[in-house]
Tab-separated table of C-alpha atoms in Angstrom:
chain	number	residue	atom	x	y	z
A	1	ASN	CA	-26.270	62.022	102.729
A	2	ALA	CA	-28.545	63.331	99.946
A	3	GLY	CA	-26.699	66.628	99.261
A	4	VAL	CA	-28.936	69.120	97.433
A	5	THR	CA	-32.406	67.883	96.498
A	6	GLN	CA	-34.626	69.706	94.014
A	7	THR	CA	-38.267	69.050	93.261
A	8	PRO	CA	-39.969	68.771	90.864
A	9	LYS	CA	-37.573	67.544	88.163
A	10	PHE	CA	-39.951	68.571	85.379
A	11	GLN	CA	-42.854	71.006	85.267
A	12	VAL	CA	-45.063	72.485	82.556
A	13	LEU	CA	-46.960	75.682	83.329
A	14	LYS	CA	-49.286	77.945	81.454
A	15	THR	CA	-48.551	81.657	81.206
A	16	GLY	CA	-49.723	83.433	84.343
A	17	GLN	CA	-49.656	80.402	86.640
A	18	SER	CA	-47.568	80.430	89.794
A	19	MET	CA	-45.482	77.674	91.285
A	20	THR	CA	-42.689	76.951	93.736
A	21	LEU	CA	-39.482	75.076	93.027
A	22	GLN	CA	-38.265	73.345	96.158
A	23	CYS	CA	-34.640	73.044	97.252
A	24	ALA	CA	-33.362	71.282	100.361
A	25	GLN	CA	-29.834	70.517	101.545
A	26	ASP	CA	-28.713	68.305	104.421
A	27	MET	CA	-25.101	69.517	104.713
A	28	ASN	CA	-25.785	72.412	107.106
A	29	HIS	CA	-24.517	74.842	104.486
A	30	GLU	CA	-25.006	78.539	105.237
A	31	TYR	CA	-25.034	79.767	101.653
A	32	MET	CA	-27.695	78.735	99.140
A	33	SER	CA	-28.447	80.056	95.690
A	34	TRP	CA	-30.632	79.635	92.630
A	35	TYR	CA	-29.378	79.729	89.047
A	36	ARG	CA	-31.046	79.417	85.702
A	37	GLN	CA	-29.255	77.886	82.735
A	38	ASP	CA	-30.219	78.702	79.180
A	39	PRO	CA	-28.489	77.636	75.931
A	40	GLY	CA	-25.596	79.951	75.171
A	41	MET	CA	-26.137	81.978	78.349
A	42	GLY	CA	-24.406	79.837	80.950
A	43	LEU	CA	-25.446	79.907	84.598
A	44	ARG	CA	-27.107	83.114	85.751
A	45	LEU	CA	-27.664	83.848	89.428
A	46	ILE	CA	-31.282	84.595	90.371
A	47	HIS	CA	-31.278	84.942	94.168
A	48	TYR	CA	-29.034	83.853	96.991
A	49	SER	CA	-29.025	83.570	100.769
A	50	VAL	CA	-26.133	83.726	103.229
A	51	GLY	CA	-28.177	82.306	106.093
A	52	ALA	CA	-31.666	81.826	107.507
A	53	GLY	CA	-33.678	85.019	107.214
A	54	ILE	CA	-31.221	86.686	104.793
A	55	THR	CA	-31.764	86.817	101.030
A	56	ASP	CA	-30.474	89.008	98.237
A	57	GLN	CA	-30.878	89.465	94.498
A	58	GLY	CA	-28.561	88.104	91.877
A	59	GLU	CA	-28.166	88.975	88.213
A	60	VAL	CA	-31.697	88.083	87.004
A	61	PRO	CA	-34.153	88.381	89.950
A	62	ASN	CA	-37.232	89.789	88.186
A	63	GLY	CA	-40.281	87.512	88.323
A	64	TYR	CA	-38.894	85.378	91.149
A	65	ASN	CA	-39.245	85.439	94.936
A	66	VAL	CA	-37.311	83.559	97.599
A	67	SER	CA	-37.374	83.122	101.351
A	68	ARG	CA	-35.095	81.315	103.789
A	69	SER	CA	-36.889	80.369	106.977
A	70	THR	CA	-34.578	77.440	107.801
A	71	THR	CA	-30.955	76.573	107.041
A	72	GLU	CA	-32.068	73.526	105.052
A	73	ASP	CA	-34.689	74.955	102.667
A	74	PHE	CA	-34.566	77.641	99.989
A	75	PRO	CA	-37.692	77.636	97.774
A	76	LEU	CA	-37.934	79.662	94.566
A	77	ARG	CA	-41.351	81.084	93.694
A	78	LEU	CA	-42.512	82.103	90.227
A	79	LEU	CA	-45.287	84.606	90.810
A	80	SER	CA	-46.812	84.771	87.316
A	81	ALA	CA	-45.001	82.506	84.888
A	82	ALA	CA	-43.937	83.844	81.495
A	83	PRO	CA	-42.527	81.969	78.456
A	84	SER	CA	-39.200	83.769	79.073
A	85	GLN	CA	-38.902	81.776	82.303
A	86	THR	CA	-38.674	78.500	80.385
A	87	SER	CA	-35.300	77.226	81.552
A	88	VAL	CA	-33.435	74.711	83.664
A	89	TYR	CA	-33.138	75.826	87.268
A	90	PHE	CA	-30.350	74.749	89.595
A	91	CYS	CA	-30.128	75.165	93.333
A	92	ALA	CA	-26.651	75.196	94.883
A	93	SER	CA	-25.173	75.430	98.342
A	94	THR	CA	-21.785	75.913	99.964
A	95	GLU	CA	-20.387	75.792	103.458
A	96	GLY	CA	-19.209	79.378	103.339
A	97	ALA	CA	-15.903	78.707	105.073
A	98	GLU	CA	-12.606	80.443	104.353
A	99	GLY	CA	-11.105	79.647	101.017
A	100	ALA	CA	-12.745	78.500	97.812
A	101	ASN	CA	-16.481	78.310	98.277
A	102	VAL	CA	-17.112	75.294	96.115
A	103	LEU	CA	-20.769	74.890	95.178
A	104	THR	CA	-22.738	71.659	95.442
A	105	PHE	CA	-25.520	71.649	92.862
A	106	GLY	CA	-28.821	69.869	92.725
A	107	ALA	CA	-29.863	67.794	89.722
A	108	GLY	CA	-31.975	70.602	88.262
A	109	SER	CA	-35.627	71.408	87.622
A	110	ARG	CA	-36.669	71.697	83.980
A	111	LEU	CA	-39.486	74.226	83.560
A	112	THR	CA	-41.519	74.883	80.431
A	113	VAL	CA	-43.954	77.799	80.307
A	114	LEU	CA	-46.482	77.662	77.482
B	1	GLN	CA	-17.789	92.215	77.824
B	2	LYS	CA	-18.387	89.501	80.434
B	3	GLU	CA	-15.959	89.180	83.326
B	4	VAL	CA	-15.193	85.604	82.290
B	5	GLU	CA	-14.951	84.540	78.661
B	6	GLN	CA	-15.151	80.899	77.583
B	7	ASP	CA	-15.528	79.516	74.065
B	8	PRO	CA	-18.770	77.477	73.980
B	9	GLY	CA	-17.510	75.042	71.342
B	10	PRO	CA	-18.487	72.330	70.656
B	11	LEU	CA	-15.002	70.865	70.729
B	12	SER	CA	-14.886	67.440	69.080
B	13	VAL	CA	-11.805	65.229	69.512
B	14	PRO	CA	-10.929	61.568	68.949
B	15	GLU	CA	-10.487	59.241	71.906
B	16	GLY	CA	-6.966	59.447	73.332
B	17	ALA	CA	-6.407	63.087	72.344
B	18	ILE	CA	-5.087	65.765	74.681
B	19	VAL	CA	-7.789	68.350	75.284
B	20	SER	CA	-7.174	71.959	76.243
B	21	LEU	CA	-10.057	74.032	77.624
B	22	ASN	CA	-9.520	77.701	78.413
B	23	CYS	CA	-11.014	80.770	80.048
B	24	THR	CA	-9.917	84.377	80.183
B	25	TYR	CA	-10.988	86.896	82.784
B	26	SER	CA	-10.727	90.593	83.522
B	27	ASN	CA	-11.047	90.857	87.334
B	28	SER	CA	-7.567	90.818	88.866
B	29	ALA	CA	-9.098	90.245	92.343
B	30	PHE	CA	-10.043	86.639	91.503
B	31	GLN	CA	-8.062	84.268	93.699
B	32	TYR	CA	-9.885	80.927	93.409
B	33	PHE	CA	-10.282	79.175	90.099
B	34	MET	CA	-12.573	76.207	89.619
B	35	TRP	CA	-13.582	73.795	86.905
B	36	TYR	CA	-16.983	72.147	86.984
B	37	ARG	CA	-18.086	69.275	84.762
B	38	GLN	CA	-21.713	68.965	83.710
B	39	TYR	CA	-23.061	65.869	82.032
B	40	SER	CA	-26.164	66.171	79.885
B	41	ARG	CA	-29.320	66.742	81.953
B	42	LYS	CA	-27.354	66.756	85.229
B	43	GLY	CA	-26.168	69.440	87.643
B	44	PRO	CA	-22.593	70.743	87.521
B	45	GLU	CA	-20.098	69.025	89.805
B	46	LEU	CA	-16.694	70.243	90.904
B	47	LEU	CA	-13.786	68.744	88.993
B	48	MET	CA	-10.849	70.746	90.350
B	49	TYR	CA	-9.973	74.022	91.990
B	50	THR	CA	-6.758	75.973	92.417
B	51	TYR	CA	-5.730	78.923	94.515
B	52	SER	CA	-3.806	81.764	92.875
B	53	SER	CA	-1.292	80.876	90.170
B	54	GLY	CA	0.292	77.550	89.314
B	55	ASN	CA	-0.645	74.041	88.314
B	56	LYS	CA	-2.657	71.297	89.958
B	57	GLU	CA	-2.838	67.724	88.731
B	58	ASP	CA	-5.422	65.042	89.452
B	59	GLY	CA	-5.078	61.874	87.418
B	60	ARG	CA	-5.630	62.726	83.758
B	61	PHE	CA	-6.649	66.304	84.573
B	62	THR	CA	-4.352	69.311	85.016
B	63	ALA	CA	-5.559	72.795	85.939
B	64	GLN	CA	-3.295	75.725	85.171
B	65	VAL	CA	-3.630	79.362	86.229
B	66	ASP	CA	-1.648	82.263	84.783
B	67	LYS	CA	-2.691	85.337	86.756
B	68	SER	CA	-0.321	87.635	84.861
B	69	SER	CA	-2.176	86.845	81.626
B	70	LYS	CA	-5.575	86.384	83.337
B	71	TYR	CA	-5.866	82.990	81.680
B	72	ILE	CA	-6.767	79.575	83.034
B	73	SER	CA	-6.670	76.172	81.382
B	74	LEU	CA	-7.847	72.636	81.973
B	75	PHE	CA	-5.924	69.873	80.220
B	76	ILE	CA	-7.325	66.373	79.809
B	77	ARG	CA	-4.847	63.663	78.837
B	78	ASP	CA	-5.851	60.425	77.113
B	79	SER	CA	-9.412	61.699	76.680
B	80	GLN	CA	-12.213	59.136	76.911
B	81	PRO	CA	-15.803	59.138	75.575
B	82	SER	CA	-16.901	59.367	79.226
B	83	ASP	CA	-15.238	62.816	79.340
B	84	SER	CA	-17.912	64.100	76.943
B	85	ALA	CA	-19.637	66.848	78.907
B	86	THR	CA	-19.815	70.619	79.297
B	87	TYR	CA	-16.924	72.113	81.260
B	88	LEU	CA	-17.565	75.360	83.118
B	89	CYS	CA	-14.836	77.524	84.553
B	90	ALA	CA	-15.643	79.589	87.640
B	91	MET	CA	-13.701	82.137	89.641
B	92	SER	CA	-14.159	84.007	92.880
B	93	GLU	CA	-12.529	86.606	95.047
B	94	GLY	CA	-11.243	85.533	98.452
B	95	GLY	CA	-14.112	84.908	100.876
B	96	SER	CA	-16.808	85.493	98.254
B	97	TYR	CA	-19.804	83.166	98.187
B	98	ILE	CA	-20.586	84.098	94.622
B	99	PRO	CA	-18.403	82.689	91.850
B	100	THR	CA	-18.434	84.125	88.341
B	101	PHE	CA	-19.025	81.400	85.772
B	102	GLY	CA	-17.956	81.115	82.173
B	103	ARG	CA	-20.615	80.018	79.695
B	104	GLY	CA	-19.173	76.504	79.455
B	105	THR	CA	-17.430	74.560	76.672
B	106	SER	CA	-19.134	71.490	75.227
B	107	LEU	CA	-16.621	68.645	74.732
B	108	ILE	CA	-17.341	65.593	72.599
B	109	VAL	CA	-14.860	62.715	72.646
B	110	HIS	CA	-15.669	60.231	69.901
B	111	PRO	CA	-14.449	56.617	69.879
């Protein structure tokens, strides 16, 4: 049982380039989300999905796109990378059952935009 | 003012000390209170969660919720160097998929 898998672990981009961060989970979780973590800022929600075909914006969605074609996968696309998008990105998922919706996080993707 | 306030630290303590980590919040609708631990260059992982008010104990860790004061705490007894990490509090309303996180407190336990 792999949990939440993120690729790549590290990436360096030039300003203006595009790329996709991959996220896959094998727990059949309905809810998936993307966060970015910056020093002193904590975790900030970018986009989330409550099921296949359903996505919505979080706190800091600008410059990012998502789609959810399957339950397992939730890729995050940077359309035109900017230095302000240098950050550590975490994908998370939860079952979405009654009660506390505890998140399972991936190991993170560290992105540097030059 | 953020919905959840957490002192970022760093908090540096000697091995064996009792550690107290705290968060305050403003949303009285929060019902679930969680603590995540994040080691350097890793993803956060759930340490404990509690529902509504009261205490919950798990080994050396105790989570405490005071809803009347909108204040939650995590106590670590007999702290170890392996406890050195960032501790994030998180809270959510009943049935919500989206927790609100504190900014995290960096804890350093030195031998």
